[in-house]
Short mmCIF file of C-alpha atoms and ligand atoms in Angstrom, two decimals:
data_model
loop_
_atom_site.label_atom_id
_atom_site.label_comp_id
_atom_site.label_asym_id
_atom_site.label_seq_id
_atom_site.Cartn_x
_atom_site.Cartn_y
_atom_site.Cartn_z
CA MET T 572 24.11 -15.90 -2.51
CA LYS T 573 25.62 -12.79 -0.97
CA ASN T 574 24.99 -12.18 2.67
CA VAL T 575 22.31 -9.54 2.22
CA VAL T 576 19.69 -10.84 4.66
CA LYS T 577 20.01 -11.25 8.44
CA SER T 578 20.60 -14.71 9.86
CA ASN T 579 17.39 -14.85 11.93
CA VAL T 580 15.21 -14.56 8.79
CA LYS T 581 13.63 -17.28 6.65
CA LEU T 582 10.96 -17.61 3.98
CA LYS T 583 7.84 -19.69 4.57
CA CYS T 584 5.06 -20.79 2.24
CA ILE T 585 1.71 -19.61 3.55
CA SER T 586 -0.08 -22.56 1.91
CA CYS T 587 1.99 -25.67 2.67
CA GLY T 588 4.35 -24.32 5.35
CA THR T 589 7.59 -25.28 3.55
CA GLU T 590 10.50 -23.19 4.81
CA TYR T 591 13.39 -21.81 2.76
CA PRO T 592 16.61 -19.88 3.38
CA PRO T 593 16.14 -16.14 2.84
CA ASP T 594 16.85 -16.00 -0.89
CA PRO T 595 15.82 -12.60 -2.34
CA ARG T 596 15.25 -14.32 -5.69
CA LEU T 597 12.65 -16.78 -4.44
CA TYR T 598 9.10 -15.50 -4.95
CA LYS T 599 6.95 -18.59 -4.76
CA CYS T 600 6.97 -21.97 -3.05
CA ARG T 601 8.96 -24.53 -5.07
CA LYS T 602 6.66 -27.28 -3.80
CA CYS T 603 3.16 -25.91 -4.23
CA GLY T 604 3.55 -22.51 -5.94
CA GLY T 605 2.08 -20.72 -2.89
CA LEU T 606 2.88 -17.21 -1.70
CA LEU T 607 5.91 -16.78 0.53
CA THR T 608 6.18 -14.69 3.66
CA VAL T 609 9.23 -13.44 5.52
CA GLU T 610 9.58 -14.83 9.03
CA TYR T 611 11.87 -13.75 11.86
CA ASP T 612 13.05 -15.69 14.84
CA PHE T 613 12.33 -13.17 17.58
CA SER T 614 12.81 -15.71 20.38
CA LYS T 615 16.12 -14.16 21.43
CA ALA T 616 15.10 -10.60 20.59
CA LYS T 617 14.57 -8.09 23.34
CA ILE T 618 13.23 -5.06 21.55
CA SER T 619 11.60 -2.06 23.21
CA TRP T 620 10.16 1.10 21.67
CA ASN T 621 13.24 2.99 22.92
CA ASP T 622 15.48 0.94 20.64
CA PHE T 623 14.13 2.55 17.47
CA GLU T 624 16.20 5.46 16.22
CA GLY T 625 16.14 7.80 13.25
CA ARG T 626 13.14 8.52 11.04
CA GLY T 627 10.93 6.84 8.48
CA VAL T 628 11.02 3.23 7.33
CA TRP T 629 14.63 2.61 8.49
CA ARG T 630 13.79 3.68 12.03
CA TYR T 631 12.54 0.08 12.42
CA LYS T 632 15.60 -1.62 10.94
CA GLN T 633 15.67 -4.23 13.73
CA LEU T 634 12.38 -5.53 12.27
CA LEU T 635 13.48 -5.36 8.62
CA PRO T 636 15.36 -8.03 6.66
CA PRO T 637 18.59 -6.48 5.31
CA SER T 638 21.82 -7.51 6.97
CA GLU T 639 23.36 -4.98 9.34
CA GLN T 640 26.17 -4.34 6.86
CA LEU T 641 23.62 -2.73 4.53
CA TYR T 642 22.17 -0.26 7.01
CA ASP T 643 24.31 2.60 5.74
CA LYS T 644 23.96 1.47 2.10
CA THR T 645 20.19 1.58 1.76
CA VAL T 646 18.53 2.90 -1.38
CA THR T 647 16.40 5.60 0.17
CA LEU T 648 14.53 8.79 -0.62
CA HIS T 649 13.55 9.22 3.05
CA GLU T 650 10.19 7.50 2.83
CA GLY T 651 7.74 6.84 5.64
CA ASP T 652 7.18 9.07 8.67
CA THR T 653 3.97 10.24 7.02
CA PRO T 654 1.44 12.51 8.76
CA LEU T 655 -1.28 11.04 10.95
CA ILE T 656 -4.04 13.63 10.76
CA LYS T 657 -7.12 13.68 12.96
CA LEU T 658 -10.27 14.60 11.04
CA GLU T 659 -11.92 17.70 12.46
CA ASN T 660 -14.61 18.82 10.04
CA LEU T 661 -15.64 15.90 7.87
CA VAL T 662 -16.63 13.95 10.97
CA THR T 663 -16.85 15.97 14.16
CA GLN T 664 -16.21 14.65 17.66
CA SER T 665 -14.91 11.40 16.33
CA ASN T 666 -11.68 9.56 16.80
CA VAL T 667 -10.74 9.04 13.17
CA TYR T 668 -7.32 9.65 11.67
CA VAL T 669 -5.92 9.72 8.16
CA LYS T 670 -2.51 8.14 7.65
CA PHE T 671 -1.51 10.24 4.67
CA GLU T 672 0.70 8.10 2.46
CA GLY T 673 0.52 10.72 -0.29
CA ALA T 674 3.34 12.45 1.63
CA ASN T 675 5.85 9.80 0.60
CA PRO T 676 8.59 10.83 -1.88
CA THR T 677 6.76 9.65 -5.00
CA GLY T 678 3.31 10.28 -3.52
CA SER T 679 2.18 6.81 -2.47
CA PHE T 680 2.75 4.06 0.10
CA LYS T 681 4.70 2.04 -2.47
CA ASP T 682 7.90 3.86 -1.49
CA ARG T 683 7.97 2.08 1.87
CA GLY T 684 8.30 -1.26 0.11
CA MET T 685 10.66 -0.11 -2.60
CA THR T 686 13.32 1.23 -0.26
CA VAL T 687 13.66 -2.27 1.22
CA ALA T 688 13.23 -4.35 -1.95
CA VAL T 689 15.42 -2.16 -4.17
CA THR T 690 18.10 -2.15 -1.46
CA LEU T 691 18.12 -5.97 -1.65
CA ALA T 692 17.96 -5.93 -5.47
CA LYS T 693 20.98 -3.66 -5.66
CA HIS T 694 23.08 -5.68 -3.27
CA ILE T 695 22.41 -9.00 -4.97
CA GLY T 696 23.63 -7.34 -8.17
CA SER T 697 20.37 -6.87 -10.14
CA ARG T 698 20.79 -4.70 -13.21
CA LEU T 699 17.15 -4.57 -14.28
CA VAL T 700 13.92 -4.55 -12.25
CA ILE T 701 10.40 -5.01 -13.60
CA VAL T 702 6.81 -4.44 -12.45
CA ALA T 703 3.27 -4.55 -13.71
CA SER T 704 1.40 -1.56 -12.40
CA THR T 705 -1.78 0.48 -12.30
CA GLY T 706 0.60 3.44 -11.97
CA ASN T 707 1.92 4.02 -8.46
CA THR T 708 4.18 1.00 -8.27
CA ALA T 709 5.65 2.07 -11.60
CA ALA T 710 6.28 5.62 -10.37
CA SER T 711 7.92 4.31 -7.21
CA VAL T 712 10.01 1.50 -8.72
CA SER T 713 11.35 3.76 -11.44
CA ALA T 714 12.39 6.37 -8.84
CA TYR T 715 14.17 3.90 -6.55
CA ALA T 716 15.80 2.12 -9.47
CA SER T 717 17.18 5.45 -10.74
CA ARG T 718 18.50 6.19 -7.29
CA ALA T 719 20.20 2.76 -7.23
CA ASN T 720 21.53 3.16 -10.76
CA ILE T 721 19.51 0.14 -11.92
CA LYS T 722 17.32 0.07 -15.05
CA SER T 723 13.55 -0.28 -14.65
CA ALA T 724 10.92 -1.73 -16.96
CA ILE T 725 7.23 -1.22 -16.28
CA VAL T 726 4.21 -2.88 -17.84
CA LEU T 727 1.01 -0.82 -17.79
CA PRO T 728 -2.58 -1.34 -18.91
CA ARG T 729 -2.80 1.06 -21.85
CA GLY T 730 -5.11 4.05 -21.34
CA LYS T 731 -5.90 3.12 -17.73
CA VAL T 732 -3.10 4.77 -15.81
CA ALA T 733 -3.64 8.18 -14.21
CA LEU T 734 -1.69 10.93 -15.95
CA GLY T 735 0.50 11.96 -13.02
CA LYS T 736 1.76 8.41 -12.48
CA LEU T 737 2.61 7.88 -16.14
CA ALA T 738 4.39 11.25 -16.18
CA GLN T 739 6.43 10.30 -13.10
CA SER T 740 7.61 7.08 -14.73
CA ILE T 741 8.64 9.05 -17.81
CA LEU T 742 10.51 11.50 -15.56
CA HIS T 743 12.35 8.66 -13.82
CA GLY T 744 13.53 7.24 -17.14
CA ALA T 745 11.70 3.91 -17.02
CA LEU T 746 11.31 1.68 -20.05
CA ILE T 747 7.53 1.73 -20.48
CA PHE T 748 5.48 -1.09 -22.01
CA GLU T 749 1.78 -0.44 -22.50
CA ILE T 750 -0.35 -3.50 -23.14
CA GLU T 751 -3.88 -4.00 -24.36
CA GLY T 752 -5.67 -5.49 -21.38
CA ASN T 753 -5.91 -4.75 -17.68
CA PHE T 754 -3.52 -4.92 -14.74
CA ASP T 755 -4.08 -8.64 -14.30
CA ASP T 756 -2.84 -9.23 -17.87
CA ALA T 757 0.17 -6.98 -17.21
CA LEU T 758 1.02 -9.00 -14.11
CA ASP T 759 0.78 -12.28 -16.06
CA THR T 760 3.26 -10.77 -18.54
CA VAL T 761 5.72 -9.90 -15.78
CA ARG T 762 5.52 -13.36 -14.24
CA LYS T 763 6.23 -14.96 -17.61
CA VAL T 764 9.15 -12.61 -18.30
CA VAL T 765 10.88 -13.36 -14.98
CA GLU T 766 10.33 -17.07 -15.43
CA ILE T 767 12.08 -16.94 -18.81
CA ASN T 768 14.79 -14.59 -17.54
CA PRO T 769 15.46 -14.95 -13.80
CA GLU T 770 18.10 -12.20 -13.95
CA ILE T 771 15.29 -9.64 -14.18
CA TYR T 772 14.15 -8.80 -10.66
CA PRO T 773 10.36 -8.45 -10.14
CA LEU T 774 9.09 -5.92 -7.63
CA ASN T 775 5.38 -6.66 -7.61
CA SER T 776 3.89 -7.58 -4.27
CA PHE T 777 4.32 -11.33 -4.81
CA ASN T 778 7.89 -10.40 -3.90
CA PRO T 779 7.64 -10.84 -0.11
CA TRP T 780 10.63 -8.57 0.63
CA ARG T 781 8.75 -5.54 -0.63
CA LEU T 782 5.91 -6.10 1.81
CA GLU T 783 8.44 -5.95 4.65
CA GLY T 784 8.89 -2.23 3.99
CA GLN T 785 5.15 -1.68 3.75
CA LYS T 786 4.52 -3.16 7.21
CA THR T 787 6.27 -0.14 8.79
CA LEU T 788 3.02 1.80 8.45
CA ALA T 789 1.70 -0.30 11.34
CA PHE T 790 4.80 0.53 13.42
CA GLU T 791 4.36 4.27 12.88
CA VAL T 792 0.67 4.18 13.75
CA ALA T 793 1.22 2.10 16.90
CA GLU T 794 4.09 4.27 18.06
CA GLU T 795 2.24 7.55 17.56
CA LEU T 796 -1.34 6.62 18.42
CA GLY T 797 -1.35 3.24 20.11
CA VAL T 798 -3.46 0.43 18.66
CA PRO T 799 -6.53 1.60 16.70
CA ASP T 800 -9.80 -0.34 16.93
CA TRP T 801 -10.03 -0.38 13.14
CA VAL T 802 -7.54 0.12 10.32
CA ILE T 803 -9.21 0.78 6.96
CA VAL T 804 -7.16 0.06 3.84
CA PRO T 805 -7.94 0.35 0.11
CA VAL T 806 -7.42 -3.04 -1.54
CA GLY T 807 -6.25 -3.78 -5.09
CA ASN T 808 -3.66 -6.51 -5.46
CA ALA T 809 -4.10 -7.03 -1.69
CA GLY T 810 -0.46 -6.67 -0.65
CA ASN T 811 -0.75 -3.59 1.54
CA ILE T 812 -3.49 -4.79 3.87
CA SER T 813 -1.50 -8.03 4.33
CA ALA T 814 1.70 -6.12 5.07
CA ILE T 815 0.07 -3.78 7.58
CA TRP T 816 -1.54 -6.70 9.41
CA LYS T 817 1.84 -8.48 9.49
CA GLY T 818 3.34 -5.36 11.06
CA PHE T 819 0.77 -5.28 13.86
CA LYS T 820 1.18 -9.01 14.48
CA GLU T 821 4.95 -8.68 14.84
CA LEU T 822 4.55 -5.86 17.37
CA TYR T 823 2.13 -8.05 19.29
CA GLU T 824 4.51 -11.00 19.21
CA LEU T 825 7.27 -8.76 20.54
CA LYS T 826 4.87 -7.54 23.26
CA LEU T 827 5.23 -3.97 22.04
CA ILE T 828 1.46 -3.63 21.79
CA PRO T 829 -1.21 -5.19 24.04
CA LYS T 830 -3.87 -5.95 21.40
CA LEU T 831 -4.53 -6.05 17.66
CA PRO T 832 -6.76 -3.89 15.44
CA LYS T 833 -9.52 -5.11 13.15
CA MET T 834 -8.57 -4.81 9.49
CA VAL T 835 -11.03 -3.49 6.89
CA GLY T 836 -10.32 -3.92 3.18
CA VAL T 837 -12.18 -1.53 0.88
CA GLN T 838 -12.75 -2.29 -2.79
CA SER T 839 -14.49 -0.44 -5.54
CA GLU T 840 -17.83 -1.99 -6.62
CA GLY T 841 -16.57 -2.63 -10.17
CA ALA T 842 -13.41 -4.38 -8.94
CA SER T 843 -14.41 -6.21 -5.79
CA PRO T 844 -13.38 -9.87 -5.90
CA LEU T 845 -12.67 -10.00 -2.16
CA ALA T 846 -15.59 -7.89 -0.95
CA THR T 847 -18.01 -10.00 -3.01
CA ALA T 848 -16.56 -13.18 -1.51
CA PHE T 849 -16.91 -11.69 1.97
CA GLU T 850 -20.55 -10.76 1.33
CA ARG T 851 -21.28 -14.31 0.19
CA GLY T 852 -19.29 -15.95 2.99
CA LEU T 853 -16.86 -17.61 0.56
CA ASP T 854 -13.26 -18.63 1.31
CA GLU T 855 -12.04 -17.76 -2.17
CA PRO T 856 -12.37 -14.55 -4.18
CA VAL T 857 -14.91 -14.08 -6.93
CA PHE T 858 -12.53 -12.96 -9.67
CA VAL T 859 -13.66 -10.17 -11.98
CA GLU T 860 -12.72 -10.54 -15.64
CA LYS T 861 -13.29 -6.92 -16.65
CA PRO T 862 -12.75 -4.72 -13.58
CA GLU T 863 -13.84 -1.09 -13.95
CA THR T 864 -13.66 1.87 -11.57
CA ILE T 865 -12.69 5.52 -11.39
CA ALA T 866 -10.11 4.42 -8.82
CA THR T 867 -7.75 3.08 -11.50
CA ALA T 868 -5.10 2.26 -8.87
CA ILE T 869 -7.30 -0.56 -7.57
CA ARG T 870 -8.81 -1.59 -10.90
CA ILE T 871 -7.80 -5.21 -10.32
CA GLY T 872 -9.89 -8.33 -10.86
CA ARG T 873 -7.49 -11.08 -9.75
CA PRO T 874 -5.52 -9.90 -6.71
CA ILE T 875 -2.44 -12.03 -6.34
CA ASN T 876 -2.17 -11.64 -2.56
CA TRP T 877 -5.76 -12.69 -1.90
CA PRO T 878 -4.85 -15.56 0.46
CA LYS T 879 -2.80 -13.23 2.67
CA ALA T 880 -5.49 -10.53 2.65
CA MET T 881 -8.27 -12.98 3.47
CA MET T 882 -6.19 -14.28 6.35
CA ALA T 883 -5.62 -10.71 7.62
CA VAL T 884 -9.34 -9.96 7.65
CA LYS T 885 -10.28 -13.31 9.15
CA GLU T 886 -7.60 -13.35 11.86
CA SER T 887 -8.32 -9.76 12.87
CA LYS T 888 -12.11 -10.30 12.83
CA GLY T 889 -12.40 -7.46 10.36
CA LEU T 890 -14.24 -7.24 7.05
CA PHE T 891 -14.14 -6.38 3.36
CA LEU T 892 -16.60 -3.93 1.90
CA LYS T 893 -17.49 -2.29 -1.40
CA VAL T 894 -17.93 1.37 -2.18
CA SER T 895 -19.29 2.88 -5.38
CA ASP T 896 -17.42 5.27 -7.67
CA ARG T 897 -19.84 8.00 -6.59
CA GLU T 898 -19.02 7.38 -2.92
CA ILE T 899 -15.30 7.47 -3.73
CA VAL T 900 -15.46 10.79 -5.58
CA ASP T 901 -17.68 12.19 -2.83
CA ALA T 902 -15.18 11.14 -0.14
CA MET T 903 -12.31 12.55 -2.17
CA ALA T 904 -14.12 15.89 -2.58
CA LYS T 905 -15.03 16.07 1.11
CA LEU T 906 -11.54 15.20 2.27
CA GLY T 907 -10.10 17.94 0.06
CA SER T 908 -12.67 20.64 0.71
CA MET T 909 -13.26 20.03 4.42
CA GLU T 910 -9.86 18.87 5.66
CA GLY T 911 -7.36 20.03 3.01
CA ILE T 912 -6.16 16.48 2.47
CA ASP T 913 -5.43 15.56 -1.15
CA ALA T 914 -6.33 11.96 -1.94
CA GLU T 915 -6.41 10.22 -5.29
CA PRO T 916 -9.62 8.17 -5.78
CA ALA T 917 -8.21 4.85 -4.52
CA GLY T 918 -6.77 6.65 -1.52
CA ALA T 919 -10.12 8.21 -0.69
CA SER T 920 -11.87 4.85 -0.82
CA SER T 921 -10.81 4.20 2.79
CA ILE T 922 -12.71 7.34 3.82
CA ALA T 923 -15.71 6.27 1.73
CA GLY T 924 -15.54 2.92 3.53
CA TYR T 925 -15.36 4.59 6.94
CA LEU T 926 -18.38 6.81 6.21
CA LYS T 927 -20.33 3.76 5.09
CA LEU T 928 -19.44 1.73 8.19
CA LEU T 929 -20.34 4.69 10.39
CA GLU T 930 -23.73 4.99 8.68
CA GLN T 931 -24.33 1.25 9.03
CA GLY T 932 -23.42 1.43 12.72
CA VAL T 933 -20.61 -1.13 12.33
CA VAL T 934 -18.11 1.47 13.51
CA SER T 935 -19.02 4.01 16.18
CA LYS T 936 -17.81 7.58 16.53
CA LYS T 937 -16.01 6.60 19.71
CA ASP T 938 -13.90 3.94 17.97
CA LYS T 939 -10.31 4.83 17.26
CA VAL T 940 -10.02 4.45 13.49
CA VAL T 941 -7.13 4.91 11.06
CA CYS T 942 -7.99 5.33 7.39
CA VAL T 943 -4.98 4.78 5.15
CA VAL T 944 -5.03 7.34 2.35
CA THR T 945 -2.70 5.55 0.00
CA GLY T 946 -1.91 8.07 -2.74
CA HIS T 947 -1.80 11.80 -3.50
CA ALA T 948 -4.51 13.58 -5.53
CA LEU T 949 -1.93 15.14 -7.86
CA LYS T 950 -1.42 11.68 -9.33
CA ASP T 951 -4.81 11.89 -10.99
CA PRO T 952 -5.75 15.40 -12.17
CA ASP T 953 -8.56 14.04 -14.37
CA ALA T 954 -10.33 12.61 -11.34
CA MET T 955 -10.08 15.93 -9.48
CA LEU T 956 -11.60 17.76 -12.42
CA ARG T 957 -14.71 15.54 -12.17
CA ILE T 958 -15.60 17.27 -8.91
CA SER T 959 -18.12 20.01 -9.51
CA VAL T 960 -16.89 23.34 -8.21
CA ASN T 961 -17.70 26.99 -8.44
CA ARG T 962 -15.62 28.25 -11.35
CA ILE T 963 -16.83 31.63 -12.49
CA ILE T 964 -15.55 33.52 -15.49
CA VAL T 965 -15.19 37.23 -14.67
CA SER T 966 -13.78 40.23 -16.44
CA LYS T 967 -13.87 42.93 -13.77
CA ALA T 968 -12.87 43.27 -10.12
CA GLU T 969 -16.33 44.68 -9.41
CA ALA T 970 -17.90 41.39 -10.42
CA VAL T 971 -15.65 39.49 -8.03
CA GLU T 972 -16.47 41.90 -5.26
CA THR T 973 -20.23 41.68 -5.83
CA ILE T 974 -20.22 37.91 -5.80
CA LEU T 975 -18.00 37.72 -2.71
CA LYS T 976 -20.37 40.04 -0.85
CA THR T 977 -23.16 37.49 -1.19
CA VAL T 978 -20.84 34.57 -0.34
CA SER T 979 -19.55 36.12 2.89
CA GLN T 980 -23.01 36.97 4.22
N1 F0G Y 6 -4.12 2.60 -3.23
C1 F0G Y 6 -3.31 3.03 -4.21
C2 F0G Y 6 -3.18 4.50 -4.40
C3 F0G Y 6 -2.62 2.10 -5.01
O1 F0G Y 6 -1.81 2.54 -5.96
C4 F0G Y 6 -2.82 0.72 -4.79
C5 F0G Y 6 -2.15 -0.28 -5.62
C6 F0G Y 6 -3.66 0.35 -3.74
C7 F0G Y 6 -4.30 1.30 -2.99
C8 F0G Y 6 -3.91 -1.09 -3.41
O2 F0G Y 6 -2.80 -1.68 -2.80
O3 F0G Y 6 -2.44 -3.55 -4.35
O4 F0G Y 6 -1.41 -3.55 -2.11
O5 F0G Y 6 -3.87 -3.86 -2.37
N2 F0G Y 6 -1.52 -0.02 -6.67
C9 F0G Y 6 -0.74 -0.99 -7.45
C10 F0G Y 6 0.08 -0.29 -8.49
C11 F0G Y 6 -1.51 -2.14 -7.93
O6 F0G Y 6 0.46 -0.91 -9.48
O7 F0G Y 6 0.41 0.88 -8.30
P1 F0G Y 6 -2.62 -3.26 -2.90
#
């Protein structure tokens, strides 16, 4: 194995605790098949906020896995450093912020993970990367693979991927497989393919290296705002909420923050294996065979990272909750029309979750809250067109003028 990962890094199974050297090609525990996590020995580290330099994901390179020799050879499109926007109209006199991940290069949070994982893939000599995707991972992987001069293959649930995401993958030159079935079936396909051919590098979130990039969202929030009381995250395959929680925990371990936030995972009613389990007080998800929701990005019935996500919610004393498709579209419309923030449906589900928790009195207006808006509205034009608006067909300027007179009164 080439020396692509720092020496203070190891892999650890979250189920049985077995430890492994930091092999970028190891994605599950050889003993029990459990999920792996990346662990750092920070015992000799003396890191302060002043040590971070530069912008975006690589600003936090001391807390990322690649070896120092790779710092100037990263595969990057300048991801991260996304806007943290305080809501002013949708909820007044509150303390709620949107972390707008739609501002990443391909329009979603996935880019944070891909810059790290594709950097490793390139430097271990991968020629072909693969993912199953509801759309955004595909758009991101195919972009970073192009940048790295690596081929990308993506497996999509046919007819269930938002138009913008499919178009991006076409633009980035990916090899596109569309399967009959849902995301969970696509992910099974990818796992089988990489088992048969280990030369093909998988970039789904069972690859723990990818989640290392995604944890930088926590670093940016803590550096700009301090520690929120609540962090609200849309949940699909459950990697992102786990990564963000890991980021906060590392800052806490390094004594860079004095406390931890509570994590909230939001799922859509028709695809809510974790939220249903939480409602019923179960320790395991209630898998959904035929998930269905307008938020196609999180249309997932069997989230692979469920053990990590459940741990994040439990350890942080947070919660999972469900929102309906109507609540999602409503939140998306409000965010766009009252704040000018463009969220795709899955992205807006964090806002729908916040509004629900506010109404239920679980969260108060005084609480400092960060809602992660995970993807840009342009990804999903069909969803935007479902919002009812005032579109008026006119033929003369006079008609416009007459109508505007009544509007401005
Ligand atoms: N929001 C958006 C916009 C997403 O695209 C996804 C996941 C999530 C939230 C959920 O994140 O899976 O880490 O819990 N999209 C994946 C994809 C599944 O293939 O693009 P998660």
